[in-house]
PDB file of N, CA and C in Angstrom:
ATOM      1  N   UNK A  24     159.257  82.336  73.813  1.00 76.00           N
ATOM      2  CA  UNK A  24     159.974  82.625  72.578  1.00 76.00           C
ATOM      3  C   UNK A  24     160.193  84.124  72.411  1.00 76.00           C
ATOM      4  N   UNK A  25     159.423  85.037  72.501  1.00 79.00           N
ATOM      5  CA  UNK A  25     159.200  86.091  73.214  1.00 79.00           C
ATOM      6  C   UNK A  25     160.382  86.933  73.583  1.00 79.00           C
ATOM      7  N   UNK A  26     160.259  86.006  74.788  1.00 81.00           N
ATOM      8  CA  UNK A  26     161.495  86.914  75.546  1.00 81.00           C
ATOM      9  C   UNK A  26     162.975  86.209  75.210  1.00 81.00           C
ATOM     10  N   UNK A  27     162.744  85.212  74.832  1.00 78.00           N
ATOM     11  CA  UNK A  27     164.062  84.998  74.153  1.00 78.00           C
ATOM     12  C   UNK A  27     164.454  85.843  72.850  1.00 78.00           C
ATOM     13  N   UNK A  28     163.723  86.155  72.213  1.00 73.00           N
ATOM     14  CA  UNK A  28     164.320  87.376  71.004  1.00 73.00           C
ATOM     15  C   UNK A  28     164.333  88.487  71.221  1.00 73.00           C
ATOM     16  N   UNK A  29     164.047  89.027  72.708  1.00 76.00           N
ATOM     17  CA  UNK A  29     164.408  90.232  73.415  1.00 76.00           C
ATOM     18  C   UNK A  29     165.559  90.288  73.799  1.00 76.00           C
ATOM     19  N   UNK A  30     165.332  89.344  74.498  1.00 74.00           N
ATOM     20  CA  UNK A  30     166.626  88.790  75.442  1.00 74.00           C
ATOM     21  C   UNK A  30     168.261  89.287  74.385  1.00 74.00           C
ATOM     22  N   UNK A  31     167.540  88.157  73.292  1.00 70.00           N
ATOM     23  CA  UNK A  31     168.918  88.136  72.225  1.00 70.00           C
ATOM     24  C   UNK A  31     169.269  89.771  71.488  1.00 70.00           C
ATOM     25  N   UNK A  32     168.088  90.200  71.285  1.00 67.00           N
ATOM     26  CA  UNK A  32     168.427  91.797  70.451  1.00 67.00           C
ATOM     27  C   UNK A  32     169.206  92.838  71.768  1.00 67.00           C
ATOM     28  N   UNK A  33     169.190  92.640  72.910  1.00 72.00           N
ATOM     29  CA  UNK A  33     169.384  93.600  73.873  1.00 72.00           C
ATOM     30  C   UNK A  33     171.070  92.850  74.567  1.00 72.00           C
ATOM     31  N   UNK A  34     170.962  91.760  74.319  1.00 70.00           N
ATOM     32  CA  UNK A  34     172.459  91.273  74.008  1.00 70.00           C
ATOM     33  C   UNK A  34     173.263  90.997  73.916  1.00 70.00           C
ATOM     34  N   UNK A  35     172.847  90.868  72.181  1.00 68.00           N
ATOM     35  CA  UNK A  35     173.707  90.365  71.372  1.00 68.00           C
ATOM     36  C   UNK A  35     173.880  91.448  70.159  1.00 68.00           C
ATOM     37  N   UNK A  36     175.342  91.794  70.301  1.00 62.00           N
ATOM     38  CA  UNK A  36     176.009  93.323  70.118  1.00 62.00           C
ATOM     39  C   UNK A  36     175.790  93.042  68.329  1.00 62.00           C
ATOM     40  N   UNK A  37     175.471  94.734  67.807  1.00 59.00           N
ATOM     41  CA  UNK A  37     175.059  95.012  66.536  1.00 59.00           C
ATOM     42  C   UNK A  37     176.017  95.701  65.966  1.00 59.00           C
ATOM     43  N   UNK A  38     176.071  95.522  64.757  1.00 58.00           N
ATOM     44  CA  UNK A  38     177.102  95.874  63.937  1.00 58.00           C
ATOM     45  C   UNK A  38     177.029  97.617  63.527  1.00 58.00           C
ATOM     46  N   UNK A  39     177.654  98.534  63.289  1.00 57.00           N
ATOM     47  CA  UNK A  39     177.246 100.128  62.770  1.00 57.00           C
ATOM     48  C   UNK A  39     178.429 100.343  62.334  1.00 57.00           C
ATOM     49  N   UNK A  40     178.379 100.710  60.834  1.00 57.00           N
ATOM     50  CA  UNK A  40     179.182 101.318  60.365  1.00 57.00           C
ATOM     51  C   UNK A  40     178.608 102.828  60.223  1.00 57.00           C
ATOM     52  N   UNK A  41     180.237 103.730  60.718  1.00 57.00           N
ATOM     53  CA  UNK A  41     179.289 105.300  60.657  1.00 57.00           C
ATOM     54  C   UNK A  41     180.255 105.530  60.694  1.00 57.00           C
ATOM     55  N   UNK A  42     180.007 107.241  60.554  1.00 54.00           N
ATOM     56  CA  UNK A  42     181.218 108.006  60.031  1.00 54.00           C
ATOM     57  C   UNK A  42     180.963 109.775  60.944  1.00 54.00           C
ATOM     58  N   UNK A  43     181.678 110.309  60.416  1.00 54.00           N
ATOM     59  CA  UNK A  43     181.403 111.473  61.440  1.00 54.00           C
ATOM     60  C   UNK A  43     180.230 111.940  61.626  1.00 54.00           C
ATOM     61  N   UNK A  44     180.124 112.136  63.408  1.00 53.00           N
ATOM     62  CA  UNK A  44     180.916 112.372  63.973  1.00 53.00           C
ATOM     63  C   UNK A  44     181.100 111.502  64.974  1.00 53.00           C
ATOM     64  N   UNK A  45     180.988 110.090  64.722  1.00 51.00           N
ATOM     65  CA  UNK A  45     181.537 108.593  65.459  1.00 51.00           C
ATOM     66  C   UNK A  45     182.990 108.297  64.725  1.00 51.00           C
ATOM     67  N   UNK A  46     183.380 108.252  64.244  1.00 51.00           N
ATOM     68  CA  UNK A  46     184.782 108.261  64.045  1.00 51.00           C
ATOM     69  C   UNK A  46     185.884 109.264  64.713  1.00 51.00           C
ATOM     70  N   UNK A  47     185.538 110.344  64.663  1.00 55.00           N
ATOM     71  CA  UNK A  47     186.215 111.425  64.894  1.00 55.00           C
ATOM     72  C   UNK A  47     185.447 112.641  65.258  1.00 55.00           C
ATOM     73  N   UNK A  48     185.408 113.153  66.709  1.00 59.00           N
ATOM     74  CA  UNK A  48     184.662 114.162  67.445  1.00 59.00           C
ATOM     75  C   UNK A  48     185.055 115.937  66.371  1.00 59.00           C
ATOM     76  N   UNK A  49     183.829 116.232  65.812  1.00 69.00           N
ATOM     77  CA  UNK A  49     184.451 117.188  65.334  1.00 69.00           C
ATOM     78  C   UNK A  49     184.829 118.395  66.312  1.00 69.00           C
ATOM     79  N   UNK A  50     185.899 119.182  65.738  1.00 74.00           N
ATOM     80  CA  UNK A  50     186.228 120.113  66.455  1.00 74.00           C
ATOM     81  C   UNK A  50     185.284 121.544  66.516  1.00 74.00           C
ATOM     82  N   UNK A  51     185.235 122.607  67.862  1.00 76.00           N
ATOM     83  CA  UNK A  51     184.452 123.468  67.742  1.00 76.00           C
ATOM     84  C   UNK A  51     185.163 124.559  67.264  1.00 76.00           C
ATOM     85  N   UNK A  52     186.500 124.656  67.092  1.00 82.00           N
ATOM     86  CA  UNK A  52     187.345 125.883  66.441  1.00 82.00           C
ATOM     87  C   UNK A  52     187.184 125.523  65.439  1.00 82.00           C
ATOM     88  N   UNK A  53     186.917 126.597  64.685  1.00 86.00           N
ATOM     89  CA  UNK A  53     186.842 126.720  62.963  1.00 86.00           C
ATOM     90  C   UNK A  53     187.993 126.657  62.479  1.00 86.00           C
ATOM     91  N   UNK A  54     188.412 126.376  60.957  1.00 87.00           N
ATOM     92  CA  UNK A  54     189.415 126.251  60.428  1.00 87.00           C
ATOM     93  C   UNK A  54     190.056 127.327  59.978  1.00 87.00           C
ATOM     94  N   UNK A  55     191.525 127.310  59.642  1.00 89.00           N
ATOM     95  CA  UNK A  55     192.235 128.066  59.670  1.00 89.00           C
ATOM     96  C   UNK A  55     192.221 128.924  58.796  1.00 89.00           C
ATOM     97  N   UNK A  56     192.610 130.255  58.355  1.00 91.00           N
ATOM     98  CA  UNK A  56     192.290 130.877  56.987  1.00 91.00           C
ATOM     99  C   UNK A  56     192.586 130.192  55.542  1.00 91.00           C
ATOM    100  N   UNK A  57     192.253 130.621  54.712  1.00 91.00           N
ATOM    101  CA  UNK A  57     192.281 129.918  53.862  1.00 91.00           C
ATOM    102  C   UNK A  57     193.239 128.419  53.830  1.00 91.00           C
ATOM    103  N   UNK A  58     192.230 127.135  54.553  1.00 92.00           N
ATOM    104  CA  UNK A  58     192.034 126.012  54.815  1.00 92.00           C
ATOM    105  C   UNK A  58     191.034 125.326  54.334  1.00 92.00           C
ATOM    106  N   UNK A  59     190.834 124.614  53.599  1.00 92.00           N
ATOM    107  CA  UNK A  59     189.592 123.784  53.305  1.00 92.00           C
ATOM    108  C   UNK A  59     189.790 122.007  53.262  1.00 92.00           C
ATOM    109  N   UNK A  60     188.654 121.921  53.579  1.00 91.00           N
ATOM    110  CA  UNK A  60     188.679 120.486  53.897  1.00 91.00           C
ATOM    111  C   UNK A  60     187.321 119.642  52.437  1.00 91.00           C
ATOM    112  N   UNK A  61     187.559 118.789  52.040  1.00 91.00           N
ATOM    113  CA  UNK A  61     186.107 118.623  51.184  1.00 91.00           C
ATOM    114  C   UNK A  61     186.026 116.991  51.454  1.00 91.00           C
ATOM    115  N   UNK A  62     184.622 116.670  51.924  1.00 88.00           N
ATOM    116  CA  UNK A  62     184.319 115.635  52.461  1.00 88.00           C
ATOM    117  C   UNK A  62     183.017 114.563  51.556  1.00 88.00           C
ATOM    118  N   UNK A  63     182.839 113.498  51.882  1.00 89.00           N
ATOM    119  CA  UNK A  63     182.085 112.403  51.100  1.00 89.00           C
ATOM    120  C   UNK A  63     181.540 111.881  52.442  1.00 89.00           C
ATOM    121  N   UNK A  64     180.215 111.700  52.155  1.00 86.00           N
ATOM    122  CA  UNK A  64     179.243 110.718  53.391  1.00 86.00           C
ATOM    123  C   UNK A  64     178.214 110.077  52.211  1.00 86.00           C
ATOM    124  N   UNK A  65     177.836 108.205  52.762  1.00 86.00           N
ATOM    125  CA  UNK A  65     176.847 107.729  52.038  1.00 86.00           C
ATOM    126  C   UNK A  65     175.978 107.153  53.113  1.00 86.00           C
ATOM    127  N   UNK A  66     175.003 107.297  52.634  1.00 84.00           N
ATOM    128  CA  UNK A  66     174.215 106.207  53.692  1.00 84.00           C
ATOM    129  C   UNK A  66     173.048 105.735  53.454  1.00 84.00           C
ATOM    130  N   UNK A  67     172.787 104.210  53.316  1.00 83.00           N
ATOM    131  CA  UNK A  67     172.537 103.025  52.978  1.00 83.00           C
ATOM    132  C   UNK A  67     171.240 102.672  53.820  1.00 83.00           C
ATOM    133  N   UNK A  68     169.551 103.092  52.984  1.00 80.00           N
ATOM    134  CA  UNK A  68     168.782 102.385  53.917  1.00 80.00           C
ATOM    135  C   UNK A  68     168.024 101.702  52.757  1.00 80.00           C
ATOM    136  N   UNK A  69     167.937  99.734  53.507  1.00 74.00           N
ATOM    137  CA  UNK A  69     167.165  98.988  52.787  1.00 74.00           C
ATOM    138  C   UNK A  69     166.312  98.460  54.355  1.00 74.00           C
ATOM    139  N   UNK A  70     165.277  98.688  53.559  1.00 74.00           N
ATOM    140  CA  UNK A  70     163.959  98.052  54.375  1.00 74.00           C
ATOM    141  C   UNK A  70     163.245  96.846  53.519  1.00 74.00           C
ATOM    142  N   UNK A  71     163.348  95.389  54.558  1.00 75.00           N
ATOM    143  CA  UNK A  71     162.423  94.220  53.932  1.00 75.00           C
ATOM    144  C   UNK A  71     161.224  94.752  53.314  1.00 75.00           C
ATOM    145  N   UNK A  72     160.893  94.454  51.849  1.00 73.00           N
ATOM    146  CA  UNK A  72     159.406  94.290  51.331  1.00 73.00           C
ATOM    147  C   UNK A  72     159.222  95.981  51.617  1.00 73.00           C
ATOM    148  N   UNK A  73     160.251  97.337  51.585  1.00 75.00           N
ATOM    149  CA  UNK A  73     159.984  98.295  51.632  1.00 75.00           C
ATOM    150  C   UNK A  73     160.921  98.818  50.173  1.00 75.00           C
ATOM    151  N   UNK A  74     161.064 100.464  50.921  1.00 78.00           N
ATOM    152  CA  UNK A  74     162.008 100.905  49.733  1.00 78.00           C
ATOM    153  C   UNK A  74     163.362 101.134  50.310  1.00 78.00           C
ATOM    154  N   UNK A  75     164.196 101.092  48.916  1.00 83.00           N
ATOM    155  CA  UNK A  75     165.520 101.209  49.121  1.00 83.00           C
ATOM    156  C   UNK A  75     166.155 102.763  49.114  1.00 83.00           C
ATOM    157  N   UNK A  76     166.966 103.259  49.751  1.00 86.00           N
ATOM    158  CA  UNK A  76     167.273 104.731  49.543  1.00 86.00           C
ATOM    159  C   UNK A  76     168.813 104.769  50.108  1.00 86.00           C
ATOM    160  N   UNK A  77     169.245 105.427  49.232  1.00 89.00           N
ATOM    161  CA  UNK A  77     170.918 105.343  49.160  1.00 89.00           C
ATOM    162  C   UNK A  77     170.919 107.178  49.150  1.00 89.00           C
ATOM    163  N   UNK A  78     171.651 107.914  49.962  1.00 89.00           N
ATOM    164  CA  UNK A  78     171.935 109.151  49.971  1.00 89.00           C
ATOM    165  C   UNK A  78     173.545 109.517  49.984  1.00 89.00           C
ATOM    166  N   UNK A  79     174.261 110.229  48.876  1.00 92.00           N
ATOM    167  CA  UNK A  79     175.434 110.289  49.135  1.00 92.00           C
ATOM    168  C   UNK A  79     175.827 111.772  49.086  1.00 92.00           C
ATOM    169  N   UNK A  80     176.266 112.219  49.988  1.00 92.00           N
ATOM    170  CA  UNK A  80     176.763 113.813  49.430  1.00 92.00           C
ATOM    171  C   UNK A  80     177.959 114.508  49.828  1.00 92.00           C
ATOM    172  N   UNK A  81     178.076 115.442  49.469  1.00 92.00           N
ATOM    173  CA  UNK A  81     179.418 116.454  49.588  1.00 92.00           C
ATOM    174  C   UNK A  81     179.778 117.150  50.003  1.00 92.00           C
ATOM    175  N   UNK A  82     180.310 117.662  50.915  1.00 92.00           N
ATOM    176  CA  UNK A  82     180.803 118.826  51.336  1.00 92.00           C
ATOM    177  C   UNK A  82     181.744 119.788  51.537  1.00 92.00           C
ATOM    178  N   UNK A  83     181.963 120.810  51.681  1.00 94.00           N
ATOM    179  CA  UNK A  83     183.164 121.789  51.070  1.00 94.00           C
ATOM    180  C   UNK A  83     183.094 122.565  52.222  1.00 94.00           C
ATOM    181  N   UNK A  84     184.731 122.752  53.181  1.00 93.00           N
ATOM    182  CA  UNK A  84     184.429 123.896  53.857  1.00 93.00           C
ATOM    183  C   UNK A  84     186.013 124.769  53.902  1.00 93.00           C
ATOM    184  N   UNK A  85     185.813 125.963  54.394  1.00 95.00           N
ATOM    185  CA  UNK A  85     186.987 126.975  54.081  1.00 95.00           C
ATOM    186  C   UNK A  85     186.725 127.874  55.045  1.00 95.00           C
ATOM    187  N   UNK A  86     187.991 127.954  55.382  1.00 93.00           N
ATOM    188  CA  UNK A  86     188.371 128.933  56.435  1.00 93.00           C
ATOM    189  C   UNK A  86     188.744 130.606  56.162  1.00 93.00           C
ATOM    190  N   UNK A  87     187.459 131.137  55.849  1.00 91.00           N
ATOM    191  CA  UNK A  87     187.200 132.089  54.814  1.00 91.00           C
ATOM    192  C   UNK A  87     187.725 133.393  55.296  1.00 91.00           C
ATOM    193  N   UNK A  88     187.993 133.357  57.241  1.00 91.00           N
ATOM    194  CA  UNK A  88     188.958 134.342  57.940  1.00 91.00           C
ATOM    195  C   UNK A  88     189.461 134.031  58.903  1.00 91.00           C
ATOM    196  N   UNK A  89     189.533 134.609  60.092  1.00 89.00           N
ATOM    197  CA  UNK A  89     190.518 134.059  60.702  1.00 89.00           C
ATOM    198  C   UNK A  89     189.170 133.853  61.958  1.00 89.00           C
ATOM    199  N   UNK A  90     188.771 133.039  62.382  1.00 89.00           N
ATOM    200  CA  UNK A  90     187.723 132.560  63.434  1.00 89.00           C
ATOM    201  C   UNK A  90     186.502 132.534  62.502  1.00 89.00           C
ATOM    202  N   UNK A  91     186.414 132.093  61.397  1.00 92.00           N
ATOM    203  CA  UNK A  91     184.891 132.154  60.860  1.00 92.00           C
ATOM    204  C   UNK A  91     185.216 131.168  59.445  1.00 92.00           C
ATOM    205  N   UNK A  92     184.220 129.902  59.060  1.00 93.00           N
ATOM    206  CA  UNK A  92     184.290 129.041  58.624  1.00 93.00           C
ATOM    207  C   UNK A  92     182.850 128.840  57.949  1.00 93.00           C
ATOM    208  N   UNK A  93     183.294 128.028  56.790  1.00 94.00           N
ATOM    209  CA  UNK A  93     181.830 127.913  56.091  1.00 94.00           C
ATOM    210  C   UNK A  93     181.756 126.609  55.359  1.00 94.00           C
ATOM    211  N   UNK A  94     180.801 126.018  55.158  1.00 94.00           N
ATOM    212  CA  UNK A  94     180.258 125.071  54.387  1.00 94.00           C
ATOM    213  C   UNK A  94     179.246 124.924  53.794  1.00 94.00           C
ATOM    214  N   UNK A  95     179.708 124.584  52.892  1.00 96.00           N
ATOM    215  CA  UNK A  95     178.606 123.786  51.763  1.00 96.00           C
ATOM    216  C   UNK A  95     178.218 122.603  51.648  1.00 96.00           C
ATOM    217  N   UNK A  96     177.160 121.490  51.680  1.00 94.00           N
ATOM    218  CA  UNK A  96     176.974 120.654  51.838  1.00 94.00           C
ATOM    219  C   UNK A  96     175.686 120.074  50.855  1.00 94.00           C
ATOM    220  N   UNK A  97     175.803 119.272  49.662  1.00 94.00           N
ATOM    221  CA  UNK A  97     175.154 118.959  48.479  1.00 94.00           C
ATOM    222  C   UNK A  97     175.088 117.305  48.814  1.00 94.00           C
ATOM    223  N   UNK A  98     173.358 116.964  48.559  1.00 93.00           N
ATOM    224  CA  UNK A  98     173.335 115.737  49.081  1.00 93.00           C
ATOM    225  C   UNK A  98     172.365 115.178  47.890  1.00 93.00           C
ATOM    226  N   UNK A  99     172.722 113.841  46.936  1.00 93.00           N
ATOM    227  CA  UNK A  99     171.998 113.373  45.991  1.00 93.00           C
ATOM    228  C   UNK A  99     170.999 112.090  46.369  1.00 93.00           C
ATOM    229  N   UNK A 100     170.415 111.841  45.938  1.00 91.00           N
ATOM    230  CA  UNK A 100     169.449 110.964  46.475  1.00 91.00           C
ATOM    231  C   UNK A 100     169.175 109.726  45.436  1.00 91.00           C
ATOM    232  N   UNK A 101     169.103 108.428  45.467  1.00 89.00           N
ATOM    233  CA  UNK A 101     168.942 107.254  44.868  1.00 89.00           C
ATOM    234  C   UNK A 101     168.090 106.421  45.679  1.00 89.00           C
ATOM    235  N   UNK A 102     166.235 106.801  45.055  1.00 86.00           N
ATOM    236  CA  UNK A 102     165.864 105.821  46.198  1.00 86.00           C
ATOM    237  C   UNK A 102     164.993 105.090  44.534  1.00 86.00           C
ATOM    238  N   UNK A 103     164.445 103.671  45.579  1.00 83.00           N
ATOM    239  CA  UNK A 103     163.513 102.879  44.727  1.00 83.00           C
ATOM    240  C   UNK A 103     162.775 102.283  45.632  1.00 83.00           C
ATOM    241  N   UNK A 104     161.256 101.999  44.984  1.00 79.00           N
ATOM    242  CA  UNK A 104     160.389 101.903  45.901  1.00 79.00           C
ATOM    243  C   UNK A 104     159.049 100.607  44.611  1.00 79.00           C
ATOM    244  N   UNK A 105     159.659  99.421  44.507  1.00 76.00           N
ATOM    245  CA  UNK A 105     159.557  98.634  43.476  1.00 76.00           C
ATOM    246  C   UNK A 105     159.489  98.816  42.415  1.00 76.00           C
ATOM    247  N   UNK A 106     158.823  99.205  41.026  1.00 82.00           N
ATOM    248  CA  UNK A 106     159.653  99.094  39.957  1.00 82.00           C
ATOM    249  C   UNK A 106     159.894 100.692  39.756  1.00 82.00           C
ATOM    250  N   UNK A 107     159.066 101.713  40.207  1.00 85.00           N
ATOM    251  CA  UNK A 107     159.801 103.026  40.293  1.00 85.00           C
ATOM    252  C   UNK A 107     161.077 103.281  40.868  1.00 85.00           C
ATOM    253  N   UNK A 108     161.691 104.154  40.126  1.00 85.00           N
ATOM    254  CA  UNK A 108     163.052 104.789  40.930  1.00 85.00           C
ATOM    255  C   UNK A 108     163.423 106.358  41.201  1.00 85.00           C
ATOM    256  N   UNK A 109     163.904 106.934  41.088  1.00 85.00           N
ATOM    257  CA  UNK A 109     164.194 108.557  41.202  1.00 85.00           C
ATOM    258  C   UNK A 109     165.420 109.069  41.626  1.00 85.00           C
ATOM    259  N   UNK A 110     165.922 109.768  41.161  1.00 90.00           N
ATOM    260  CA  UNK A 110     167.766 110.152  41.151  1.00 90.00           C
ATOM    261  C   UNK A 110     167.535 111.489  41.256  1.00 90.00           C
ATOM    262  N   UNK A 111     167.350 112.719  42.271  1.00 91.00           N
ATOM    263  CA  UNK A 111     167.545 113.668  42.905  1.00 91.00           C
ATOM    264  C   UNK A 111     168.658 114.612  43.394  1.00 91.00           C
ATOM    265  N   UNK A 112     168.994 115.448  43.464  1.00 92.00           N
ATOM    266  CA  UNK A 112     169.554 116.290  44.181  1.00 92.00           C
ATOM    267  C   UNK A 112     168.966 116.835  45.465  1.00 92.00           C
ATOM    268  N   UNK A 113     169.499 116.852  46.546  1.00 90.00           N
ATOM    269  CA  UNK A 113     168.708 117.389  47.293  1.00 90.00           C
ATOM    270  C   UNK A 113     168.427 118.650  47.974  1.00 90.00           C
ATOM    271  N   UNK A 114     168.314 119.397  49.092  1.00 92.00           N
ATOM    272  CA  UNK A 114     168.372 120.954  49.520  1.00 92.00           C
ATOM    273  C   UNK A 114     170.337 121.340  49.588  1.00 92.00           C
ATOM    274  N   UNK A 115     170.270 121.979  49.202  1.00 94.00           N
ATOM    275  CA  UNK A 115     171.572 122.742  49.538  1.00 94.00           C
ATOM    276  C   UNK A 115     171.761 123.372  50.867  1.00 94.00           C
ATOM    277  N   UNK A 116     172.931 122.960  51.629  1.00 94.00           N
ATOM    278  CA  UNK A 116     172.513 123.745  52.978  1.00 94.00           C
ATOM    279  C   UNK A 116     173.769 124.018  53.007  1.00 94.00           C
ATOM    280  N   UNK A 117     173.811 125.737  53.715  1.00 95.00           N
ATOM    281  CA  UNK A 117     175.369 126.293  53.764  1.00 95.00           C
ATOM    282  C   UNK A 117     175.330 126.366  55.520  1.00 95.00           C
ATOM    283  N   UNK A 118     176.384 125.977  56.210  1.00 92.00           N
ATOM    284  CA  UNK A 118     176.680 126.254  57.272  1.00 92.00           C
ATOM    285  C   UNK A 118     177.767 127.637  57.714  1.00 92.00           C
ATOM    286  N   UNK A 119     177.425 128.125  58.939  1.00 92.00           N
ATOM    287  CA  UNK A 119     178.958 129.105  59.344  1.00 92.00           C
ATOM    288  C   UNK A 119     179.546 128.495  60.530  1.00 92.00           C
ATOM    289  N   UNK A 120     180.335 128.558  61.377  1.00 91.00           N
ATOM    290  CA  UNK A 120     181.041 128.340  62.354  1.00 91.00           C
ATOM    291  C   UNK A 120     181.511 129.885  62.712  1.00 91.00           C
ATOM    292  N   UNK A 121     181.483 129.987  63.795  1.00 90.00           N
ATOM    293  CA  UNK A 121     182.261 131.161  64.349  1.00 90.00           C
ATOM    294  C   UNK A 121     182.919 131.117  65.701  1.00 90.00           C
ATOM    295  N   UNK A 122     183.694 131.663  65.910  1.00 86.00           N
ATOM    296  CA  UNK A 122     184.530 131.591  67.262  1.00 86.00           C
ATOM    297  C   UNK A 122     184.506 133.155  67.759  1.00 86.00           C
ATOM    298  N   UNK A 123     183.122 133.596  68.963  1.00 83.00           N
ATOM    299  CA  UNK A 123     183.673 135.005  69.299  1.00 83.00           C
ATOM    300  C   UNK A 123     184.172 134.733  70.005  1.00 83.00           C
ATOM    301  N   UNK A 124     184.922 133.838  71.361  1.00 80.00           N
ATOM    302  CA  UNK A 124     185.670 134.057  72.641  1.00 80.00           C
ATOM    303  C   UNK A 124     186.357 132.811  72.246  1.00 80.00           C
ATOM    304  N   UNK A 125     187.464 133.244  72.607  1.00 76.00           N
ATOM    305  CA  UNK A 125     188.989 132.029  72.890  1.00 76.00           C
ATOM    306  C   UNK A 125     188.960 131.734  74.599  1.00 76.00           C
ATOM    307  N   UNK A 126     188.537 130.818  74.153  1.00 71.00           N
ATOM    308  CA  UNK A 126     188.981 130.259  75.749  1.00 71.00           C
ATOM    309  C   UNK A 126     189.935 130.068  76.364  1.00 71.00           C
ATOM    310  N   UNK A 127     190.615 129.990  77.258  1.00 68.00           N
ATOM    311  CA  UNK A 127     192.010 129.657  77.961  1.00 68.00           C
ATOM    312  C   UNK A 127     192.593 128.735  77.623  1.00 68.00           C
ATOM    313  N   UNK A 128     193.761 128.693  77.263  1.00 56.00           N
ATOM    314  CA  UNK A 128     194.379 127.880  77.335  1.00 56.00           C
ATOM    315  C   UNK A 128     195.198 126.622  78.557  1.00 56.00           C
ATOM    316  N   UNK A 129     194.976 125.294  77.676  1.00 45.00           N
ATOM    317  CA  UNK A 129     194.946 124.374  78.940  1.00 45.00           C
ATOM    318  C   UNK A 129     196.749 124.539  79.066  1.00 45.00           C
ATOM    319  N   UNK A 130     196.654 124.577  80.457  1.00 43.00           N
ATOM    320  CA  UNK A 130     198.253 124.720  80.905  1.00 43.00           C
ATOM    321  C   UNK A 130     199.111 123.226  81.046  1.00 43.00           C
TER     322      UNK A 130
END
């Protein structure tokens, strides 16, 4: 029995919903000068007879010169863990991107 529910988890193909950067490979050139992009990610963990935790957050980025990029990224938190709950904000984290060398161009 055993190895039949091995057997079956190794497969029998699993479902994943996800989002970047499985949807779309992000790029390593930074964005363009004043360019901004502002983004939404959630993600959904329930564990049997555990706790539930839902994380959704935000992000903001701008192409603040010309090879140099920044973000902001604000992430809130919704977990419960039986009859307690807690609604959070979480660390603020700023990213940079930079581009010192241009690589060649593909011909």
């Amino acid at each position: 029995m055993r190895a039949l529910l091995v057997a079956a988890m190794i497969f029998l193909p699993t479902f994943v919903f996800a989002g970047p950067p499985f949807i779309s490979t992000e790029s390593a050139i930074p964005m363009e000068k004043d360019s901004y992009r502002v983004e939404g990610e959630g993600q959904f963990n329930k564990i049997p007879l555990g706790p539930k935790n839902s994380i959704f957050s935000f992000s903001f980025r701008y192409g603040l010169v010309h090879n140099l990029e920044i973000e902001a990224k604000l992430p809130y938190l919704f977990a419960q863990e039986g009859p307690k709950s807690r609604n959070q904000f979480g660390d603020l984290m700023f990213k940079t991107k930079v581009r010192f060398l241009k690589g060649r161009e593909a011909a």
